[in-house]
Structure formats: C-alpha cells, structure tokens
Tab-separated table of C-alpha atoms in Angstrom:
chain	number	residue	atom	x	y	z
T	140	MET	CA	-125.995	-190.172	31.726
T	141	THR	CA	-127.502	-188.612	34.712
T	142	ALA	CA	-128.503	-191.034	37.370
T	143	ARG	CA	-132.132	-191.132	38.025
T	144	SER	CA	-132.425	-188.254	40.522
T	145	THR	CA	-136.159	-187.335	40.413
T	146	SER	CA	-138.716	-189.097	42.465
T	147	PRO	CA	-142.155	-189.385	40.726
T	148	GLU	CA	-143.807	-187.809	43.746
T	149	SER	CA	-141.783	-184.569	43.237
T	150	LEU	CA	-143.185	-183.915	39.773
T	151	TRP	CA	-145.812	-181.198	39.146
T	152	ALA	CA	-147.217	-180.265	35.766
T	153	VAL	CA	-147.957	-176.730	34.905
T	154	VAL	CA	-150.151	-176.198	31.875
T	155	LEU	CA	-150.474	-172.678	30.180
T	156	ALA	CA	-154.017	-172.499	28.752
T	157	GLY	CA	-154.730	-168.912	28.252
T	158	GLY	CA	-155.495	-166.949	25.227
T	159	VAL	CA	-158.293	-167.080	22.603
T	160	GLY	CA	-156.546	-168.396	19.424
T	161	SER	CA	-157.936	-165.850	16.880
T	162	ARG	CA	-156.341	-167.756	14.027
T	163	PHE	CA	-158.929	-170.410	14.568
T	164	TRP	CA	-161.745	-168.053	13.794
T	165	PRO	CA	-164.643	-168.673	13.399
T	166	MET	CA	-164.810	-171.666	15.702
T	167	SER	CA	-162.539	-170.035	18.449
T	168	THR	CA	-164.531	-167.574	20.642
T	169	PRO	CA	-163.859	-166.016	23.989
T	170	GLN	CA	-166.235	-168.637	25.541
T	171	ARG	CA	-164.751	-171.511	23.530
T	172	PRO	CA	-161.128	-170.707	22.651
T	173	LYS	CA	-158.621	-172.869	20.800
T	174	GLN	CA	-157.615	-174.927	23.739
T	175	LEU	CA	-161.180	-176.148	24.262
T	176	LEU	CA	-161.719	-177.083	20.674
T	177	PRO	CA	-161.290	-180.674	19.241
T	178	LEU	CA	-158.721	-179.783	16.649
T	179	VAL	CA	-156.433	-182.816	16.459
T	180	ASP	CA	-158.948	-185.525	17.286
T	181	ASP	CA	-162.363	-185.812	18.979
T	182	GLN	CA	-161.116	-184.383	22.214
T	183	PRO	CA	-160.285	-180.755	23.087
T	184	LEU	CA	-156.760	-179.793	22.904
T	185	LEU	CA	-156.586	-179.217	26.815
T	186	VAL	CA	-157.879	-182.724	27.459
T	187	ASN	CA	-155.378	-184.167	25.008
T	188	THR	CA	-152.690	-182.326	27.028
T	189	LEU	CA	-153.751	-183.535	30.471
T	190	ASP	CA	-154.235	-187.088	29.234
T	191	ARG	CA	-150.718	-187.017	27.842
T	192	LEU	CA	-149.315	-185.881	31.198
T	193	ARG	CA	-151.486	-188.076	33.498
T	194	PRO	CA	-149.138	-191.123	33.488
T	195	LEU	CA	-146.490	-188.820	34.907
T	196	VAL	CA	-148.385	-186.430	37.025
T	197	PRO	CA	-151.835	-186.899	38.667
T	198	PRO	CA	-154.439	-184.143	38.648
T	199	ALA	CA	-153.778	-183.344	42.293
T	200	ARG	CA	-150.278	-182.016	41.149
T	201	THR	CA	-151.376	-180.413	37.961
T	202	LEU	CA	-151.988	-176.684	37.732
T	203	VAL	CA	-153.740	-175.050	34.711
T	204	LEU	CA	-153.367	-171.340	34.292
T	205	THR	CA	-155.909	-169.771	32.181
T	206	ASN	CA	-158.232	-166.743	31.450
T	207	ALA	CA	-160.605	-165.843	34.258
T	208	SER	CA	-163.579	-166.666	32.085
T	209	LEU	CA	-162.474	-170.075	31.301
T	210	ARG	CA	-162.011	-171.365	34.923
T	211	ALA	CA	-165.601	-172.746	35.087
T	212	PRO	CA	-165.646	-174.430	31.632
T	213	ILE	CA	-162.312	-176.144	32.282
T	214	LEU	CA	-163.463	-177.532	35.679
T	215	ALA	CA	-166.594	-178.848	33.859
T	216	LEU	CA	-164.427	-180.353	31.135
T	217	VAL	CA	-161.953	-181.936	33.532
T	218	PRO	CA	-163.808	-182.715	36.706
T	219	ASP	CA	-161.008	-184.543	38.485
T	220	LEU	CA	-158.866	-181.361	38.579
T	221	PRO	CA	-158.999	-179.785	42.013
T	222	PRO	CA	-160.642	-176.400	41.799
T	223	ASP	CA	-157.699	-174.707	43.553
T	224	ASN	CA	-155.442	-176.076	40.705
T	225	VAL	CA	-157.145	-173.992	37.960
T	226	VAL	CA	-155.677	-170.561	38.337
T	227	ALA	CA	-157.677	-167.758	36.754
T	228	GLU	CA	-155.333	-165.005	35.560
T	229	PRO	CA	-157.095	-161.622	35.954
T	230	LYS	CA	-155.532	-160.353	32.734
T	231	PRO	CA	-152.731	-161.360	30.337
T	232	ALA	CA	-149.316	-160.672	31.612
T	233	GLY	CA	-146.906	-162.874	29.721
T	234	THR	CA	-145.450	-166.313	30.475
T	235	ALA	CA	-142.842	-165.004	32.926
T	236	ALA	CA	-145.574	-163.827	35.274
T	237	ALA	CA	-147.809	-166.946	34.793
T	238	LEU	CA	-144.837	-169.374	35.509
T	239	ALA	CA	-143.556	-167.302	38.391
T	240	TRP	CA	-146.947	-167.519	40.109
T	241	ALA	CA	-147.211	-171.230	39.376
T	242	ALA	CA	-143.664	-171.683	40.827
T	243	LYS	CA	-144.795	-169.810	43.955
T	244	LEU	CA	-147.721	-172.154	44.358
T	245	VAL	CA	-145.763	-175.281	43.625
T	246	ALA	CA	-143.058	-174.362	46.126
T	247	GLU	CA	-145.722	-173.641	48.834
T	248	ARG	CA	-147.456	-176.979	48.183
T	249	GLY	CA	-144.634	-179.244	47.285
T	250	GLY	CA	-141.620	-177.569	48.578
T	251	PRO	CA	-138.829	-175.613	46.652
T	252	ASP	CA	-137.330	-178.847	45.433
T	253	ALA	CA	-140.552	-179.898	43.634
T	254	VAL	CA	-139.927	-180.165	39.785
T	255	MET	CA	-142.288	-178.266	37.395
T	256	LEU	CA	-142.932	-179.715	33.959
T	257	CYS	CA	-144.253	-176.695	32.066
T	258	VAL	CA	-146.155	-177.060	28.737
T	259	HIS	CA	-148.845	-175.380	26.671
T	260	ALA	CA	-152.339	-176.655	26.024
T	261	ASP	CA	-152.312	-176.151	22.308
T	262	TRP	CA	-149.812	-178.770	20.999
T	263	ALA	CA	-149.948	-181.983	19.028
T	264	VAL	CA	-147.703	-184.790	20.114
T	265	GLY	CA	-147.662	-187.939	17.998
T	266	ASP	CA	-145.518	-190.009	20.363
T	267	PRO	CA	-146.782	-189.469	23.944
T	268	GLY	CA	-144.533	-192.160	25.367
T	269	THR	CA	-141.322	-190.586	24.107
T	270	PHE	CA	-142.607	-187.148	25.129
T	271	ARG	CA	-142.990	-188.438	28.722
T	272	ASP	CA	-139.544	-190.113	28.648
T	273	THR	CA	-137.987	-186.835	27.527
T	274	LEU	CA	-139.700	-184.917	30.347
T	275	ARG	CA	-138.304	-187.454	32.858
T	276	ARG	CA	-134.806	-186.966	31.460
T	277	ALA	CA	-135.196	-183.246	31.528
T	278	ALA	CA	-136.388	-183.443	35.262
T	279	ASP	CA	-133.298	-185.606	36.089
T	280	ALA	CA	-131.028	-183.129	34.453
T	281	ALA	CA	-132.786	-180.071	36.137
T	282	VAL	CA	-132.281	-181.692	39.563
T	283	ALA	CA	-128.755	-182.988	38.940
T	284	HIS	CA	-127.372	-179.702	37.629
T	285	ARG	CA	-129.653	-177.251	39.551
T	286	SER	CA	-130.534	-175.838	36.127
T	287	LEU	CA	-133.367	-174.556	34.037
T	288	VAL	CA	-133.943	-177.129	31.309
T	289	THR	CA	-135.725	-176.495	27.999
T	290	VAL	CA	-136.672	-179.236	25.538
T	291	GLY	CA	-135.559	-178.231	22.041
T	292	VAL	CA	-137.650	-179.997	19.489
T	293	VAL	CA	-135.654	-181.567	16.542
T	294	PRO	CA	-136.939	-179.698	13.521
T	295	THR	CA	-138.747	-181.501	10.719
T	296	ARG	CA	-138.845	-178.604	8.300
T	297	ASP	CA	-137.409	-175.134	7.680
T	298	ASP	CA	-140.125	-173.288	9.646
T	299	PRO	CA	-139.830	-169.471	10.148
T	300	GLY	CA	-142.760	-169.541	12.560
T	301	PHE	CA	-140.772	-170.780	15.489
T	302	GLY	CA	-137.800	-169.454	17.593
T	303	TYR	CA	-134.585	-171.612	17.594
T	304	ILE	CA	-132.062	-172.712	20.099
T	305	GLN	CA	-128.349	-173.260	19.433
T	306	PRO	CA	-126.995	-176.018	21.654
T	307	GLY	CA	-123.624	-175.308	23.194
T	308	ASP	CA	-121.111	-177.349	25.233
T	309	GLU	CA	-122.190	-180.900	26.181
T	310	ILE	CA	-122.241	-181.478	29.975
T	311	GLU	CA	-123.398	-185.014	29.704
T	312	PRO	CA	-124.599	-187.201	26.901
T	313	GLY	CA	-127.666	-185.576	25.310
T	314	VAL	CA	-127.583	-182.455	27.653
T	315	ARG	CA	-126.053	-179.247	26.460
T	316	ARG	CA	-125.789	-175.717	27.605
T	317	VAL	CA	-127.741	-173.259	25.673
T	318	ALA	CA	-125.455	-171.150	23.412
T	319	ARG	CA	-128.140	-168.724	22.367
T	320	PHE	CA	-131.779	-168.279	21.569
T	321	VAL	CA	-132.686	-166.904	18.133
T	322	GLU	CA	-136.060	-165.079	17.412
T	323	LYS	CA	-138.102	-166.266	14.432
T	324	PRO	CA	-135.923	-166.168	11.419
T	325	ASP	CA	-136.706	-165.904	7.620
T	326	ARG	CA	-137.007	-169.128	5.728
T	327	SER	CA	-133.447	-169.166	4.418
T	328	ARG	CA	-131.926	-168.564	7.758
T	329	ALA	CA	-134.269	-171.282	9.268
T	330	ALA	CA	-132.851	-173.775	6.689
T	331	ARG	CA	-129.225	-172.788	7.585
T	332	MET	CA	-129.870	-173.184	11.322
T	333	ARG	CA	-131.565	-176.526	10.868
T	334	ALA	CA	-128.574	-177.796	8.879
T	335	GLU	CA	-126.342	-176.621	11.707
T	336	GLY	CA	-128.154	-178.510	14.416
T	337	PHE	CA	-130.287	-175.827	15.952
T	338	LEU	CA	-133.553	-176.890	17.669
T	339	TRP	CA	-136.988	-175.421	17.817
T	340	ASN	CA	-137.797	-173.367	20.925
T	341	SER	CA	-140.871	-175.444	21.885
T	342	GLY	CA	-141.674	-173.649	25.138
T	343	ILE	CA	-141.284	-176.870	27.161
T	344	PHE	CA	-139.501	-175.968	30.368
T	345	VAL	CA	-138.493	-178.166	33.408
T	346	TRP	CA	-136.938	-176.845	36.711
T	347	ARG	CA	-137.168	-177.083	40.308
T	348	ALA	CA	-139.603	-174.410	41.733
T	349	GLY	CA	-137.033	-172.962	43.992
T	350	ASP	CA	-134.386	-172.682	41.324
T	351	PHE	CA	-136.725	-170.882	38.918
T	352	LEU	CA	-137.863	-168.468	41.627
T	353	ASP	CA	-134.250	-167.723	42.477
T	354	GLU	CA	-133.597	-166.762	38.812
T	355	VAL	CA	-136.738	-164.658	38.657
T	356	ASP	CA	-135.609	-162.810	41.779
T	357	ALA	CA	-132.060	-162.272	40.435
T	358	LEU	CA	-132.792	-161.554	36.760
T	359	CYS	CA	-136.309	-160.490	36.140
T	360	PRO	CA	-137.190	-156.924	37.503
T	361	GLU	CA	-140.417	-157.018	35.511
T	362	VAL	CA	-141.750	-159.782	37.790
T	363	ALA	CA	-139.853	-160.131	40.976
T	364	PRO	CA	-140.882	-156.961	42.823
T	365	ALA	CA	-144.584	-157.664	42.110
T	366	LEU	CA	-144.123	-161.274	43.261
T	367	LYS	CA	-142.636	-160.277	46.516
T	368	ALA	CA	-145.179	-157.497	47.246
T	369	ALA	CA	-148.286	-159.611	46.388
T	370	GLY	CA	-148.048	-162.276	49.048
T	371	ASP	CA	-151.117	-164.497	48.271
T	372	ASP	CA	-153.024	-161.724	46.389
T	373	LEU	CA	-153.206	-162.840	42.795
T	374	GLN	CA	-155.094	-159.700	41.751
T	375	ARG	CA	-152.403	-157.541	43.181
T	376	PHE	CA	-149.686	-159.427	41.478
T	377	PHE	CA	-151.200	-159.148	38.061
T	378	ASP	CA	-152.005	-155.451	38.557
T	379	ASP	CA	-148.307	-154.662	39.465
T	380	VAL	CA	-146.346	-157.120	37.188
T	381	THR	CA	-144.819	-155.926	33.930
T	382	PRO	CA	-145.695	-158.262	31.056
T	383	VAL	CA	-142.735	-160.159	29.590
T	384	ALA	CA	-142.176	-163.623	28.014
T	385	VAL	CA	-140.269	-166.121	30.155
T	386	ASP	CA	-137.861	-166.593	27.333
T	387	VAL	CA	-136.898	-162.899	27.497
T	388	GLY	CA	-137.326	-162.222	31.160
T	389	VAL	CA	-135.518	-165.205	32.520
T	390	MET	CA	-134.080	-167.799	30.048
T	391	GLU	CA	-132.047	-165.446	27.846
T	392	ARG	CA	-130.649	-163.783	30.915
T	393	SER	CA	-129.804	-166.881	32.906
T	394	ARG	CA	-126.459	-168.763	32.874
T	395	ARG	CA	-128.131	-171.861	34.253
T	396	VAL	CA	-129.962	-172.980	31.115
T	397	LEU	CA	-129.646	-176.412	29.574
T	398	VAL	CA	-131.205	-177.924	26.440
T	399	LEU	CA	-132.326	-181.466	25.807
T	400	PRO	CA	-133.401	-182.551	22.269
T	401	GLY	CA	-136.940	-183.787	21.855
T	402	ASP	CA	-138.107	-185.923	19.013
T	403	PHE	CA	-141.663	-187.070	19.536
T	404	ALA	CA	-143.678	-185.782	16.576
T	405	TRP	CA	-144.401	-182.460	18.238
T	406	ASP	CA	-146.186	-179.630	16.458
T	407	ASP	CA	-147.639	-176.336	17.440
T	408	VAL	CA	-151.374	-176.251	16.434
T	409	GLY	CA	-151.254	-172.635	15.420
T	410	THR	CA	-153.346	-172.400	12.436
T	411	TRP	CA	-156.154	-174.226	10.416
T	412	GLY	CA	-153.524	-175.189	7.906
T	413	ALA	CA	-151.284	-176.709	10.559
T	414	LEU	CA	-153.989	-179.379	11.061
T	415	GLY	CA	-152.923	-180.816	7.772
T	416	ARG	CA	-149.729	-182.065	9.557
T	417	VAL	CA	-151.245	-183.417	12.748
T	418	ARG	CA	-154.615	-184.947	11.704
T	419	ARG	CA	-154.932	-188.236	10.131
T	420	HIS	CA	-155.072	-188.046	6.284
T	421	ASP	CA	-156.885	-189.993	3.641
T	422	GLU	CA	-154.984	-191.214	0.633
T	423	ALA	CA	-155.148	-187.878	-1.100
T	424	GLY	CA	-153.672	-186.065	1.976
T	425	ASN	CA	-156.969	-184.548	3.123
T	426	ALA	CA	-157.413	-183.986	6.911
T	427	THR	CA	-161.008	-183.859	7.796
T	428	THR	CA	-163.346	-183.903	10.790
T	429	GLY	CA	-167.089	-184.056	10.937
T	430	ARG	CA	-169.398	-185.119	8.095
T	431	THR	CA	-167.484	-184.599	4.796
T	432	HIS	CA	-167.289	-185.990	1.261
T	433	LEU	CA	-164.388	-185.181	-0.949
T	434	LEU	CA	-163.858	-186.291	-4.672
T	435	ASP	CA	-160.840	-185.440	-6.851
T	436	ALA	CA	-159.664	-183.308	-3.888
T	437	ARG	CA	-156.132	-183.147	-2.415
T	438	ARG	CA	-154.317	-181.758	0.578
T	439	ASN	CA	-157.456	-179.944	2.004
T	440	VAL	CA	-158.222	-179.261	5.717
T	441	VAL	CA	-161.943	-179.527	6.478
T	442	HIS	CA	-163.427	-178.965	9.878
T	443	ALA	CA	-167.250	-179.542	9.960
T	444	GLU	CA	-169.414	-179.076	13.033
T	445	GLY	CA	-173.116	-179.826	12.363
T	446	ASN	CA	-173.020	-179.008	8.792
T	447	ALA	CA	-171.957	-181.341	6.000
T	448	VAL	CA	-169.075	-180.195	3.753
T	449	VAL	CA	-168.643	-181.528	0.207
T	450	LEU	CA	-165.522	-180.715	-1.818
T	451	TYR	CA	-165.063	-181.559	-5.477
T	452	GLY	CA	-162.060	-180.983	-7.677
T	453	VAL	CA	-160.168	-178.588	-5.363
T	454	ASP	CA	-156.753	-178.680	-3.706
T	455	ASP	CA	-154.987	-176.988	-0.700
T	456	LEU	CA	-158.119	-175.442	0.781
T	457	VAL	CA	-159.168	-174.760	4.385
T	458	VAL	CA	-162.956	-175.061	4.953
T	459	VAL	CA	-164.424	-174.569	8.289
T	460	SER	CA	-168.182	-174.770	8.700
T	461	GLY	CA	-170.536	-174.660	11.688
T	462	ASP	CA	-173.031	-172.624	13.654
T	463	GLY	CA	-174.417	-170.876	10.550
T	464	LEU	CA	-171.054	-169.663	9.185
T	465	THR	CA	-168.487	-171.112	6.703
T	466	LEU	CA	-164.934	-169.915	6.194
T	467	VAL	CA	-163.162	-170.823	2.977
T	468	THR	CA	-159.394	-169.944	2.386
T	469	THR	CA	-156.219	-171.634	1.352
T	470	VAL	CA	-153.814	-173.505	3.500
T	471	GLU	CA	-151.156	-170.882	2.827
T	472	ARG	CA	-153.454	-167.838	3.693
T	473	SER	CA	-154.874	-169.544	6.849
T	474	SER	CA	-151.671	-168.585	8.734
T	475	ASP	CA	-152.802	-164.930	8.706
T	476	LEU	CA	-156.422	-164.347	9.357
T	477	LYS	CA	-156.011	-160.968	11.095
T	478	SER	CA	-156.673	-158.828	8.034
T	479	LEU	CA	-159.848	-160.777	7.400
T	480	ILE	CA	-161.063	-160.636	11.077
T	481	ASP	CA	-160.340	-156.903	11.150
T	482	SER	CA	-162.410	-156.360	7.947
T	483	LEU	CA	-165.507	-158.301	9.259
T	484	PRO	CA	-168.679	-156.546	10.554
T	485	ASP	CA	-169.075	-156.712	14.326
T	486	ASP	CA	-171.758	-159.343	14.342
T	487	LEU	CA	-169.384	-161.805	12.468
T	488	ARG	CA	-166.099	-160.750	14.125
T	489	GLN	CA	-167.492	-160.850	17.709
T	490	ARG	CA	-169.228	-164.222	17.571
T	491	ARG	CA	-170.348	-165.632	20.800
C-alpha cells in the first residue's frame, strides 16, 4: 500500500454546484435548483455535500463553483464559507473549464502541491466515513504517483445511465491504471461490463493542482489558451474557453490516470425516481417526505412541500406537490421529463 503521503493541511475540496436540474421540475427552478433542494433528507443536497467533506477539509479550503445567480443564496445557506470561495461562473462552460479555474485558484492559494478533492453537489452517499477514507487513499495515490486519480464506484446494478471505467494494470494494491473510459452503454452491455469488473465513472477526481494544470496545458487546447490569456479575469476566461467535459478534455487523453474502487453507497440523485433508492423507506418500499398518508401503496416516491399527499391503492408512482402545483408520473417515466416540460405553457414551465 502507498505510505501516507498527504498532509491534511494540503487538502482542498472543490464542489461543482452549477446547473438547474430540470428533471426535478416542478420543485427545481433557476432560483432554487436541485442542489439547494432537500431531496435525500431535510437538508439541501449542497449542505449534505459540505457536511460530508467537513471532517476532511474546512470551509476555508473549500471552493464551490456555481451559477452566478446562486452565489448569494449559497453564501446565505452556508455562512461559514468565505465569500471568495464561492466562484460564480458567468456561463456554463463544461467541467474541464470549471476544474481548471479551480486548480488555478488552489495553486495560487495553497501552492501547486495542494491536493484537490473534486466532487459534485448532487450525490447521495450512504457511508460518509468510508467515502472520506477513500478520498484520503486517492489523495495518497495522487501524490505518490504524481497522477490524476478517479474513484470508480463499484456498481450495484446494471445501470445504462452512467459511464463506466475499465481498470487496467495494478500499480499497488487497490490502485490501477485506467484501461479505458466507456460512454453510457445500453443495459445489456452494462450488465456485461459489471460482470467483468468495470466501475461506474462517478466524477470523483483527486489530484495535485499543479499536476492537473500541467495536463490541461499539454492536452486540452479547448481550455489551456484561455486560461493562460485570462490572468485573474474570470469573465474573460469564460468568454474565451471552449466548453468540454473534463473526462473528454483531459482524462481520456492523459496517460497519468489511475482508478481506485469506491464502495460507500453512492448514488447520483438524478431523477425523482432515484429518490426511491436513497431515501429511507417504509415497510412497503415507499420513500416520502413532508405530510403524507399511504395505504395499500408500494414503491412510491412522494415529495410534499406545504400540501398533504394521500395515496391509496397505487404502486410505483412519483408524486411531487407544493406551491400550488402537483406532478404525478411513474417512477419509470420520471427519468425523462423533457417532453413534458417542453409541452407546458410558459406560466407552468418557467416557474419562479
């Protein structure tokens, strides 16, 4: 095993908290997007994320990258975050740009050897202690091997909604090179890859700021020129950069990528139906929040804000109610609300 090579003081957390999360309509709005909603428990997802990281990294070394319109709400929600640590992206530009700018800030404030723990704000993690232990191991591997480390989550189902990682040669116990990244497969291929030991591409990344910036400079022409030219001008950087995902712009091009397996009850909170996997259930498998009453009902997801919701004799439904509007669909159909949202009149679609 890698000897402990990372000092706690060198760790920085980078939380990606942009986007609106349209699949959580009607609760998710531009002013209160998914990451600010209490979807797993009674705390907003972003607060869950920061609380999960806090035993590893204090707020003073935590950066949150988000939409410009959300900077003030986030500072109000998490008052111990230094204002300079909430970075307002002028417009969406992909995760490669966001993480490159974050790496620049971390290198300036903590030095190029500072280690970034990069996560998203919209996950559920059932075992926070093991999650933190895995991040520590990933940090040690990143420092020891001067590598970009990704945590590949051990799959719990044949899910076509995720990308996958094929682990390659082992360089130390539990740490392997990445053989390849695979885009979202169909379900039968996902089943084969799971059986062959592939891991979910979770989007958890750990690296030293300087190592990541070196790879951006060498491999990512979409981002590197804009980063060099911008200096400290965030607006100029986002005006000039070409949007690209970090997986495509850096990770798939780099020969310095390692993967560590992660097994800590992780799930991507991507749809209303997904809440059935991450919320507490009653004996009939119903996952509810707010004032609800269910009789002879199974495997339903109910999110009630203000209004009471009563279900009788129905199974596998999603019911979302609050602020004068109620959505009813099935768990299966909740993964694709785009057609519904596109069909709505403006006063319903553009809720504020």
